[in-house]
Amino acid sequence: MKARAFSYVCPATVAEALDAFAAAGSEASFIAGGQSLVPALALRLQAPECLVDIGRIAELRGISQDGEWLRLGALTRHVEVHDHPLIAACAPLLALAAPFVAHPAIRNRGTLGGSIALADPASEFPAMMLAVAAEMEIAGPAGRRRVPATDFFQDLYQTAIEPGELLVAIHIPVARPGHRCAFDEFARRRGDYAIVGCGVMLALPADVVNEARIAFLSVGSTPLRARAAEAALNGRPLDAAAIRDAQAALASDLDPADDEQVPAAMRLHLARVLLGRLLGKIAAAA
Amino acid sequence: MNAPLGALDRPNSYIGRSVSRPNAARLLAGRGRYVTDLVLLRMLHVAFLRSPYAHARIVSIDAEAARAMPGVRLVATGPDLARLCTPWTGTLDHFKGMKSAPQLPLPIEEVLWSGQAVVAIVAETRAQAEDAAEAVTVAFEELPAVVEVDHARAPGADRAALAVADNLCFGSRLDTGGIDGVFADAAHVVEEEFHFGRHTAVTLEPRAILADWDPSEGKLTVHHATQTPYQFQDLYSRHYGIPEASVRVVAPDIGGSFGMKLHVYPEDMAVVGLSMLCGRPVKYVADRIEAFVSDIHARDHRVRARMALDDDGTILAMDVDDVTAIGAFSTYPRTSAVEGNQVIRLMGAPYRFHSYRAELSVVFQNKVQTSQYRAVGHPIACAVTERLVDLAAAKVGLDPVAMRERNLIADDAYPCASPTGYQFEALSHQASLAKLKAMMDYDGLRAEQAALRQRGIHRGIGIASFVEISNPSPAFYGIGGARISAQDGAILTVTPSGEVRCQISVTEQGQGTETIVGQVVADQLGVPRERVRVITGDTETTPHGGATWACRGAGIGGETALQAARKLRGNVLAIAASILQAQAGELDMRDGVVVDAASGTERVSLSEVARIAYFRSDTLPRDLSAQLSVAHHHAPQGYPFAFTNGVQGCHVELDVETGFVKILKHWVVEDCGRIINPLLVDEQVRGGVVQGLGAAFFEECRYDENGQLTNGSLADYLVPMACEMPDIVVGHIETPTADTELGAKGCGEAGTAAASAAALNAVNDAMSPFGARIAQIPMTPARLLKALGTI
Ligand SMILES: Cc1cc2nc3c(=O)[nH]c(=O)nc-3n(C[C@H](O)[C@H](O)[C@H](O)COP(=O)(O)OP(=O)(O)OC[C@H]3O[C@@H](n4cnc5c(N)ncnc54)[C@H](O)[C@@H]3O)c2cc1C
């Protein structure tokens, strides 16, 4: 299929981009890496009248550390998340998740901001925003604000970004030396969206877990934090009993839908197996 | 036996050599010319509006708004094209009692599957045609959809096609007699119910066609991504009433086909009519989404089967019931019954036993039609047979390899016939199995398996012997009334500068047909291969022939090339003898030079012979007929099919907690007779294995209860990809057929024939400590977790 005709603008600044969007009315769409939007256009699932290409806006680029915070411009490519030394050092969980995002050709074009703005519950990075306690910086006609990840993902493909607003940057608290993290997923083929995926981040001072953050992808209509499982770990040594309790607690955290390929029971089962393996790995390395 | 084709040490001994493909560099450089790349003056594009319902009546079509849209040149519906094109029916005479509803390019009253094209919108660009398609309104009255086979076969069931009295397309029975008694008296009986998913070809290049009707000459040229240009020349001629000689079908570069591009598709027929209505070239390229709902699908079988054995594990009998659901129509012109027919005839083919009974039911339902796809019927027959053999081995207490050693037809027992009526000239099951066992280090793998099980690592080993049908004679289609040729033709010419042009009816879809034809010609003529240019795929420049399907390119096309080259060589030597005042019998051609056969002394170059023949014929004797072009046709004679055989081994690791399977390694030993090009044979086998592993683990067209395809995109339909594929080790046994000089049989389907069977046995082997088993492919994690009782 061919996309429907649309007009195209390519602003140089955030302000121009917001103006261009406003000028086009509700029929506009921002385009970043295009790795989700272009297929949707080609399938005529979306047919905006105007594309506002944010790809040339310098402010949206760059990876930098400012004290306790790491700032990732919205246009940070998946491949940069995969390769950048600052990310490996300050947000290692993202670097662990990056190889699981699609394939190299897509990682070369797709952007972190695009992935998070789209908020596909099966995507790796949105879920990892919960695990690293990221804050999203959003610019709109009314100014700028920062929204914590826990408030950002609201429903299926729905985020705190209002129509006409732009995700400018992602801010992530720099991981401290005691932090441990692990990521893995079960996907039918390398690079596919996963049946279930999980990122774990926790601190292990004095061999006792605290600040556990466990985030799942592909288990509901948004990325999900497994708070009951976290609670089952916090304050305890990371031993077999704690891991078993965390796995069991997932029953109250996750309520996946039944689908014909992956029955709900299977998804929950796989989530438990996955969490058990990740925690086991952290425990073994500790 | 075959005349020796010569040792590999002559200058032009290309037969048996891993010669690379001359067209590969061109395709890799992006210089391929696919139908999609063609641009003709005044060319239009068509988009099709498709049925959203699996079964519905067309109440009305309102296209007025669309006709007024920018760039739109024509909006056509069923009646518009029915005025030009006669209907077609996908039956063959030798399938007694077979029925199917007639088809037209676009339906008039009734749509029979979700995705069937209903309205054609022709515009200056495809995007404009799609814009206009959104403005066409079709009022449908939904009819009950027949989706499940049991629903289709129930008494008083809804009809998949209103015009067809019941949903049985074709039924067939084979019975050697006395089977119930054999089963009653047998020491052991094993049985299983198998389910084989629907899948589809997913060629890299989708279907594409560009029809160009020239009213000034009454001439139709169709650039068509197909395997079989001559078949389509005949069909366009007959259905559109254009003399055959005025229809030209050109198949340029083709990006894969696997059988998918040799069937008649309504859209393709429509495009011809649209070009006639517009008087302009019209192009249609299926996009991926359309491909999923309109390309043929394949397989979709439910097989109940049992096997009887005596006390020591000797196979006595098989009893099989195959129900296959083929969609709403039988495909034209090759039908949708060939696969089921081959399933029931290939059952048990590698084994020595005498009692057999089979029942085949080919059933209509409201889905896109199924038809011939790589290894037609083979994977079903092979998986059923090989799984039963493994179940029997377990029951009798034999190792799977020992079980096969006991029951395979002995290599010295040929010629012989199968209980299903196939005649085998010479196969090598025992030698192949022995070779596979050594290649795999079978005993080592078994020891490793036992050790790893202690540590909770569950690996499985699966073996599958197979027989493949190749080199089909007219017994395949011709006998059933289809104008599908079993012969091939070649015209071979020495050009004035002493190069060689081979125009041949076998075609190229990426598998290397042109390469092996060039090898055979160069070898037999005695010229460097670079001097042979092979031309295929154009009905106007190549002789009529069967083209490429069912594993016939090397066996039939290769023999055609061989015979033509020998004829031409005789002519060249006769002219040379005359020039040299020598005896033709004392001359030979080597490396493009006529030499003394005995001493090898160079006498005259081929280019000099050609120069004299073309430009100085006045210097040649009057009675010498200097024919530097020869034509030759070859049809298989002798056995109706040249059967090939082989055996595959698959090694997997099952994660019993997750149901995920890692395919560790795969081995194939195959016997395709004379190997013309080992590199290409290995590529064919590996590609075929990957398709078989795709079927075993990934590929499945899933439908909901309303007959809607639920995974019709490459995001949801899983094709096998490199990361999940194992190393595939290929070995060979060579048992040439004596029916031809070349001795080549097919190899294109061998990989696909048995890979899924070997994988099925391997996974079952891995699950055996848990008492779990599975008899359904694809083996998804969900199905494996269910089999293991985890969910
Ligand atoms: C074959 C394939 C496989 C894939 N597999 C995976 C996978 O396994 N895991 C995974 O996570 N993803 C996968 N993806 C998606 C990929 O990661 C996309 O790149 C990503 O989801 C979107 O990023 P983008 O920059 O391409 O966004 P675009 O496609 O340009 O935009 C996506 C949406 O976000 C909006 N948007 C983009 N940037 C902003 C912004 N700064 N502010 C506000 N709105 C914005 C756009 O308007 C649009 O609605 C896959 C894609 C393909 C094609």
mmCIF file of C-alpha atoms in Angstrom, chain A residues 1-283:
data_model
loop_
_atom_site.group_PDB
_atom_site.id
_atom_site.type_symbol
_atom_site.label_atom_id
_atom_site.label_comp_id
_atom_site.label_asym_id
_atom_site.label_seq_id
_atom_site.Cartn_x
_atom_site.Cartn_y
_atom_site.Cartn_z
ATOM 1 C CA MET A 1 0.000 0.000 0.000
ATOM 2 C CA LYS A 2 0.991 3.602 -0.411
ATOM 3 C CA ALA A 3 0.581 6.306 2.188
ATOM 4 C CA ARG A 4 -2.033 8.949 1.616
ATOM 5 C CA ALA A 5 -0.662 12.300 0.534
ATOM 6 C CA PHE A 6 0.493 14.626 3.316
ATOM 7 C CA SER A 7 2.318 17.901 3.659
ATOM 8 C CA TYR A 8 5.697 18.054 5.350
ATOM 9 C CA VAL A 9 7.553 20.588 7.464
ATOM 10 C CA CYS A 10 10.961 20.342 9.005
ATOM 11 C CA PRO A 11 11.376 22.901 11.825
ATOM 12 C CA ALA A 12 14.732 23.791 13.379
ATOM 13 C CA THR A 13 13.665 24.464 16.971
ATOM 14 C CA VAL A 14 11.229 23.105 19.535
ATOM 15 C CA ALA A 15 9.246 26.341 19.385
ATOM 16 C CA GLU A 16 8.904 26.138 15.613
ATOM 17 C CA ALA A 17 7.858 22.527 15.863
ATOM 18 C CA LEU A 18 5.111 23.340 18.346
ATOM 19 C CA ASP A 19 3.933 26.199 16.144
ATOM 20 C CA ALA A 20 3.950 24.035 13.032
ATOM 21 C CA PHE A 21 1.882 21.420 14.806
ATOM 22 C CA ALA A 22 -0.559 23.991 16.103
ATOM 23 C CA ALA A 23 -0.870 25.546 12.656
ATOM 24 C CA ALA A 24 -1.761 22.182 11.133
ATOM 25 C CA GLY A 25 -4.460 21.532 13.695
ATOM 26 C CA SER A 26 -5.288 18.097 14.984
ATOM 27 C CA GLU A 27 -4.405 16.436 11.682
ATOM 28 C CA ALA A 28 -0.654 16.709 12.246
ATOM 29 C CA SER A 29 1.826 14.188 13.519
ATOM 30 C CA PHE A 30 5.407 14.512 14.690
ATOM 31 C CA ILE A 31 7.821 12.165 13.024
ATOM 32 C CA ALA A 32 11.160 11.153 14.558
ATOM 33 C CA GLY A 33 12.859 7.952 13.354
ATOM 34 C CA GLY A 34 9.750 6.905 11.481
ATOM 35 C CA GLN A 35 10.183 3.242 12.408
ATOM 36 C CA SER A 36 6.680 2.985 13.813
ATOM 37 C CA LEU A 37 4.981 5.852 12.044
ATOM 38 C CA VAL A 38 6.058 5.088 8.493
ATOM 39 C CA PRO A 39 4.702 1.532 8.545
ATOM 40 C CA ALA A 40 1.454 2.900 9.973
ATOM 41 C CA LEU A 41 1.296 5.471 7.151
ATOM 42 C CA ALA A 42 2.050 2.836 4.519
ATOM 43 C CA LEU A 43 -0.744 0.650 5.847
ATOM 44 C CA ARG A 44 -3.053 3.682 5.974
ATOM 45 C CA LEU A 45 -3.643 2.958 9.634
ATOM 46 C CA GLN A 46 -2.750 6.598 10.142
ATOM 47 C CA ALA A 47 -3.203 9.349 7.602
ATOM 48 C CA PRO A 48 -2.125 12.706 9.058
ATOM 49 C CA GLU A 49 -2.410 15.676 6.744
ATOM 50 C CA CYS A 50 0.865 17.124 7.910
ATOM 51 C CA LEU A 51 4.092 15.563 9.136
ATOM 52 C CA VAL A 52 6.215 17.705 11.398
ATOM 53 C CA ASP A 53 9.710 16.229 11.155
ATOM 54 C CA ILE A 54 11.589 16.835 14.396
ATOM 55 C CA GLY A 55 14.755 15.180 13.134
ATOM 56 C CA ARG A 56 16.725 18.410 12.646
ATOM 57 C CA ILE A 57 16.075 19.970 16.043
ATOM 58 C CA ALA A 58 19.459 20.212 17.734
ATOM 59 C CA GLU A 59 18.038 20.534 21.244
ATOM 60 C CA LEU A 60 16.516 17.066 20.984
ATOM 61 C CA ARG A 61 19.884 15.421 20.521
ATOM 62 C CA GLY A 62 22.686 14.562 22.868
ATOM 63 C CA ILE A 63 23.516 12.404 25.853
ATOM 64 C CA SER A 64 24.977 14.209 28.856
ATOM 65 C CA GLN A 65 25.452 13.845 32.581
ATOM 66 C CA ASP A 66 24.567 16.638 34.954
ATOM 67 C CA GLY A 67 25.433 15.566 38.502
ATOM 68 C CA GLU A 68 22.927 12.987 39.677
ATOM 69 C CA TRP A 69 21.029 13.011 36.406
ATOM 70 C CA LEU A 70 21.620 11.686 32.956
ATOM 71 C CA ARG A 71 19.910 13.576 30.148
ATOM 72 C CA LEU A 72 19.019 11.778 26.919
ATOM 73 C CA GLY A 73 17.671 13.932 24.111
ATOM 74 C CA ALA A 74 14.463 12.552 22.627
ATOM 75 C CA LEU A 75 16.238 11.944 19.319
ATOM 76 C CA THR A 76 18.790 9.599 20.888
ATOM 77 C CA ARG A 77 18.880 6.647 18.538
ATOM 78 C CA HIS A 78 18.432 3.114 19.815
ATOM 79 C CA VAL A 79 21.922 2.364 18.532
ATOM 80 C CA GLU A 80 23.348 5.117 20.750
ATOM 81 C CA VAL A 81 21.586 3.647 23.772
ATOM 82 C CA HIS A 82 23.203 0.381 22.782
ATOM 83 C CA ASP A 83 26.724 1.814 22.374
ATOM 84 C CA HIS A 84 27.178 5.011 24.369
ATOM 85 C CA PRO A 85 29.692 4.783 27.263
ATOM 86 C CA LEU A 86 27.701 7.204 29.455
ATOM 87 C CA ILE A 87 24.684 4.950 29.216
ATOM 88 C CA ALA A 88 26.714 1.860 29.987
ATOM 89 C CA ALA A 89 28.068 3.653 33.046
ATOM 90 C CA CYS A 90 25.034 5.584 34.298
ATOM 91 C CA ALA A 91 22.007 3.639 33.041
ATOM 92 C CA PRO A 92 23.317 0.127 32.403
ATOM 93 C CA LEU A 93 19.834 -1.378 32.365
ATOM 94 C CA LEU A 94 19.052 0.542 29.147
ATOM 95 C CA ALA A 95 22.211 -0.749 27.537
ATOM 96 C CA LEU A 96 21.236 -4.285 28.544
ATOM 97 C CA ALA A 97 17.777 -3.865 27.009
ATOM 98 C CA ALA A 98 18.907 -2.175 23.791
ATOM 99 C CA PRO A 99 20.060 -5.308 21.907
ATOM 100 C CA PHE A 100 16.562 -6.707 22.273
ATOM 101 C CA VAL A 101 14.951 -3.758 20.481
ATOM 102 C CA ALA A 102 14.232 -4.783 16.899
ATOM 103 C CA HIS A 103 17.136 -5.236 14.482
ATOM 104 C CA PRO A 104 20.231 -3.128 13.706
ATOM 105 C CA ALA A 105 18.651 -1.320 10.743
ATOM 106 C CA ILE A 106 15.748 -0.215 12.905
ATOM 107 C CA ARG A 107 17.977 0.642 15.841
ATOM 108 C CA ASN A 108 19.963 2.934 13.555
ATOM 109 C CA ARG A 109 16.884 5.055 12.878
ATOM 110 C CA GLY A 110 14.445 4.536 15.723
ATOM 111 C CA THR A 111 14.655 7.032 18.568
ATOM 112 C CA LEU A 112 14.311 6.622 22.292
ATOM 113 C CA GLY A 113 11.866 9.536 22.382
ATOM 114 C CA GLY A 114 9.761 7.965 19.651
ATOM 115 C CA SER A 115 9.631 4.652 21.451
ATOM 116 C CA ILE A 116 8.612 6.284 24.725
ATOM 117 C CA ALA A 117 6.111 8.675 23.137
ATOM 118 C CA LEU A 118 4.498 5.783 21.294
ATOM 119 C CA ALA A 119 4.393 3.780 24.566
ATOM 120 C CA ASP A 120 3.890 0.398 22.997
ATOM 121 C CA PRO A 121 3.438 -1.913 26.004
ATOM 122 C CA ALA A 122 5.524 -4.528 24.160
ATOM 123 C CA SER A 123 8.482 -2.169 23.750
ATOM 124 C CA GLU A 124 11.564 -2.507 25.880
ATOM 125 C CA PHE A 125 12.460 1.120 26.590
ATOM 126 C CA PRO A 126 9.104 2.356 27.934
ATOM 127 C CA ALA A 127 9.093 -0.434 30.507
ATOM 128 C CA MET A 128 12.708 0.297 31.414
ATOM 129 C CA MET A 129 11.741 3.913 32.128
ATOM 130 C CA LEU A 130 9.781 2.528 35.084
ATOM 131 C CA ALA A 131 12.694 0.432 36.277
ATOM 132 C CA VAL A 132 15.175 3.327 36.160
ATOM 133 C CA ALA A 133 12.673 5.870 37.560
ATOM 134 C CA ALA A 134 13.074 8.179 34.589
ATOM 135 C CA GLU A 135 11.385 11.553 34.211
ATOM 136 C CA MET A 136 10.051 12.730 30.854
ATOM 137 C CA GLU A 137 10.536 16.357 29.885
ATOM 138 C CA ILE A 138 7.614 17.549 27.812
ATOM 139 C CA ALA A 139 7.328 20.845 25.946
ATOM 140 C CA GLY A 140 3.971 22.263 24.953
ATOM 141 C CA PRO A 141 2.336 25.540 24.011
ATOM 142 C CA ALA A 142 1.878 26.142 27.772
ATOM 143 C CA GLY A 143 5.539 25.567 28.638
ATOM 144 C CA ARG A 144 7.639 22.693 29.940
ATOM 145 C CA ARG A 145 7.139 20.056 32.645
ATOM 146 C CA ARG A 146 8.718 16.859 33.903
ATOM 147 C CA VAL A 147 6.582 13.790 34.430
ATOM 148 C CA PRO A 148 7.842 10.749 36.341
ATOM 149 C CA ALA A 149 7.560 7.457 34.479
ATOM 150 C CA THR A 150 4.991 6.118 36.924
ATOM 151 C CA ASP A 151 2.592 8.894 35.901
ATOM 152 C CA PHE A 152 3.639 9.000 32.274
ATOM 153 C CA PHE A 153 2.230 5.726 30.903
ATOM 154 C CA GLN A 154 -1.529 6.000 31.221
ATOM 155 C CA ASP A 155 -3.199 3.498 28.916
ATOM 156 C CA LEU A 156 -2.664 1.655 25.677
ATOM 157 C CA TYR A 157 -0.585 4.052 23.548
ATOM 158 C CA GLN A 158 -1.609 6.839 25.925
ATOM 159 C CA THR A 159 0.889 8.937 27.794
ATOM 160 C CA ALA A 160 1.036 12.232 29.625
ATOM 161 C CA ILE A 161 1.955 13.897 26.315
ATOM 162 C CA GLU A 162 -1.030 15.899 25.102
ATOM 163 C CA PRO A 163 -1.685 16.310 21.361
ATOM 164 C CA GLY A 164 0.644 19.004 20.060
ATOM 165 C CA GLU A 165 3.190 18.463 22.835
ATOM 166 C CA LEU A 166 6.691 17.254 22.280
ATOM 167 C CA LEU A 167 8.834 14.909 24.330
ATOM 168 C CA VAL A 168 12.105 16.798 24.574
ATOM 169 C CA ALA A 169 14.332 14.700 26.783
ATOM 170 C CA ILE A 170 14.460 11.793 29.182
ATOM 171 C CA HIS A 171 16.124 12.337 32.562
ATOM 172 C CA ILE A 172 17.419 9.344 34.445
ATOM 173 C CA PRO A 173 18.930 9.244 37.945
ATOM 174 C CA VAL A 174 22.482 8.046 37.607
ATOM 175 C CA ALA A 175 22.871 4.468 38.841
ATOM 176 C CA ARG A 176 25.008 4.161 41.966
ATOM 177 C CA PRO A 177 27.822 1.648 42.271
ATOM 178 C CA GLY A 178 25.779 -0.695 44.508
ATOM 179 C CA HIS A 179 22.968 -0.960 41.980
ATOM 180 C CA ARG A 180 22.458 -4.277 40.231
ATOM 181 C CA CYS A 181 20.400 -4.744 37.160
ATOM 182 C CA ALA A 182 19.389 -7.423 34.713
ATOM 183 C CA PHE A 183 17.248 -7.660 31.622
ATOM 184 C CA ASP A 184 15.925 -10.484 29.518
ATOM 185 C CA GLU A 185 12.894 -11.416 27.493
ATOM 186 C CA PHE A 186 11.237 -14.340 25.783
ATOM 187 C CA ALA A 187 10.659 -13.638 22.115
ATOM 188 C CA ARG A 188 9.880 -16.179 19.415
ATOM 189 C CA ARG A 189 12.681 -14.858 17.218
ATOM 190 C CA ARG A 190 15.607 -12.593 17.914
ATOM 191 C CA GLY A 191 14.418 -8.993 17.483
ATOM 192 C CA ASP A 192 10.705 -9.740 17.735
ATOM 193 C CA TYR A 193 8.473 -8.033 20.218
ATOM 194 C CA ALA A 194 8.636 -10.246 23.277
ATOM 195 C CA ILE A 195 5.945 -12.499 24.722
ATOM 196 C CA VAL A 196 7.179 -11.165 28.021
ATOM 197 C CA GLY A 197 10.199 -9.117 29.027
ATOM 198 C CA CYS A 198 11.507 -7.855 32.328
ATOM 199 C CA GLY A 199 14.050 -5.435 33.664
ATOM 200 C CA VAL A 200 15.162 -5.533 37.278
ATOM 201 C CA MET A 201 17.059 -2.877 39.161
ATOM 202 C CA LEU A 202 17.887 -3.127 42.827
ATOM 203 C CA ALA A 203 20.454 -2.199 45.443
ATOM 204 C CA LEU A 204 22.099 -4.834 47.612
ATOM 205 C CA PRO A 205 23.788 -2.989 50.472
ATOM 206 C CA ALA A 206 24.871 -5.434 53.187
ATOM 207 C CA ASP A 207 23.408 -8.263 51.111
ATOM 208 C CA VAL A 208 19.886 -7.078 51.707
ATOM 209 C CA VAL A 209 17.685 -5.956 48.862
ATOM 210 C CA ASN A 210 16.330 -2.460 48.818
ATOM 211 C CA GLU A 211 14.906 -0.101 46.214
ATOM 212 C CA ALA A 212 13.915 -3.051 44.038
ATOM 213 C CA ARG A 213 12.259 -1.917 40.858
ATOM 214 C CA ILE A 214 10.871 -4.581 38.560
ATOM 215 C CA ALA A 215 9.270 -3.591 35.277
ATOM 216 C CA PHE A 216 7.568 -5.844 32.772
ATOM 217 C CA LEU A 217 6.754 -5.408 29.113
ATOM 218 C CA SER A 218 4.106 -7.216 27.108
ATOM 219 C CA VAL A 219 1.949 -8.087 30.091
ATOM 220 C CA GLY A 220 -0.815 -5.497 29.844
ATOM 221 C CA SER A 221 -1.972 -2.344 28.139
ATOM 222 C CA THR A 222 0.928 -0.331 29.549
ATOM 223 C CA PRO A 223 4.406 -1.150 30.783
ATOM 224 C CA LEU A 224 3.967 -2.394 34.339
ATOM 225 C CA ARG A 225 5.840 -2.237 37.613
ATOM 226 C CA ALA A 226 5.552 -5.371 39.730
ATOM 227 C CA ARG A 227 5.172 -3.705 43.108
ATOM 228 C CA ALA A 228 4.100 -6.782 45.049
ATOM 229 C CA ALA A 229 7.128 -8.659 43.782
ATOM 230 C CA GLU A 230 9.317 -5.694 44.724
ATOM 231 C CA ALA A 231 7.816 -5.688 48.200
ATOM 232 C CA ALA A 232 8.525 -9.405 48.515
ATOM 233 C CA LEU A 233 12.204 -8.673 47.991
ATOM 234 C CA ASN A 234 12.851 -5.407 49.784
ATOM 235 C CA GLY A 235 14.513 -5.838 53.130
ATOM 236 C CA ARG A 236 15.466 -9.477 52.544
ATOM 237 C CA PRO A 237 18.562 -11.273 51.359
ATOM 238 C CA LEU A 238 18.285 -12.278 47.739
ATOM 239 C CA ASP A 239 17.947 -16.000 48.419
ATOM 240 C CA ALA A 240 15.863 -18.774 46.942
ATOM 241 C CA ALA A 241 12.974 -18.149 49.314
ATOM 242 C CA ALA A 242 12.810 -14.445 48.503
ATOM 243 C CA ILE A 243 12.961 -15.163 44.818
ATOM 244 C CA ARG A 244 10.154 -17.711 45.109
ATOM 245 C CA ASP A 245 8.032 -15.198 47.008
ATOM 246 C CA ALA A 246 8.663 -12.537 44.395
ATOM 247 C CA GLN A 247 7.650 -14.970 41.668
ATOM 248 C CA ALA A 248 4.484 -15.889 43.544
ATOM 249 C CA ALA A 249 3.632 -12.229 44.115
ATOM 250 C CA LEU A 250 3.416 -11.671 40.373
ATOM 251 C CA ALA A 251 -0.070 -13.175 40.504
ATOM 252 C CA SER A 252 -1.274 -9.963 42.135
ATOM 253 C CA ASP A 253 0.918 -7.677 40.007
ATOM 254 C CA LEU A 254 0.066 -9.004 36.586
ATOM 255 C CA ASP A 255 -3.261 -9.761 35.016
ATOM 256 C CA PRO A 256 -2.385 -10.439 31.398
ATOM 257 C CA ALA A 257 -5.139 -10.822 28.831
ATOM 258 C CA ASP A 258 -5.831 -14.134 27.163
ATOM 259 C CA ASP A 259 -4.842 -14.287 23.582
ATOM 260 C CA GLU A 260 -5.063 -17.188 21.236
ATOM 261 C CA GLN A 261 -1.297 -17.462 20.791
ATOM 262 C CA VAL A 262 -0.323 -16.825 24.371
ATOM 263 C CA PRO A 263 -2.908 -17.833 26.956
ATOM 264 C CA ALA A 264 -2.946 -15.632 30.074
ATOM 265 C CA ALA A 265 -1.710 -18.507 32.213
ATOM 266 C CA MET A 266 1.265 -18.981 29.942
ATOM 267 C CA ARG A 267 2.230 -15.326 30.078
ATOM 268 C CA LEU A 268 2.063 -15.282 33.849
ATOM 269 C CA HIS A 269 4.042 -18.526 33.974
ATOM 270 C CA LEU A 270 6.710 -17.119 31.671
ATOM 271 C CA ALA A 271 6.859 -13.874 33.653
ATOM 272 C CA ARG A 272 7.574 -15.919 36.777
ATOM 273 C CA VAL A 273 10.219 -18.017 35.081
ATOM 274 C CA LEU A 274 11.833 -14.890 33.701
ATOM 275 C CA LEU A 275 11.837 -13.026 37.010
ATOM 276 C CA GLY A 276 13.249 -16.083 38.760
ATOM 277 C CA ARG A 277 16.070 -16.371 36.263
ATOM 278 C CA LEU A 278 16.922 -12.640 36.425
ATOM 279 C CA LEU A 279 16.983 -12.552 40.213
ATOM 280 C CA GLY A 280 18.956 -15.786 40.266
ATOM 281 C CA LYS A 281 21.490 -14.225 37.947
ATOM 282 C CA ILE A 282 21.867 -11.124 40.139
ATOM 283 C CA ALA A 283 22.160 -13.295 43.239
#
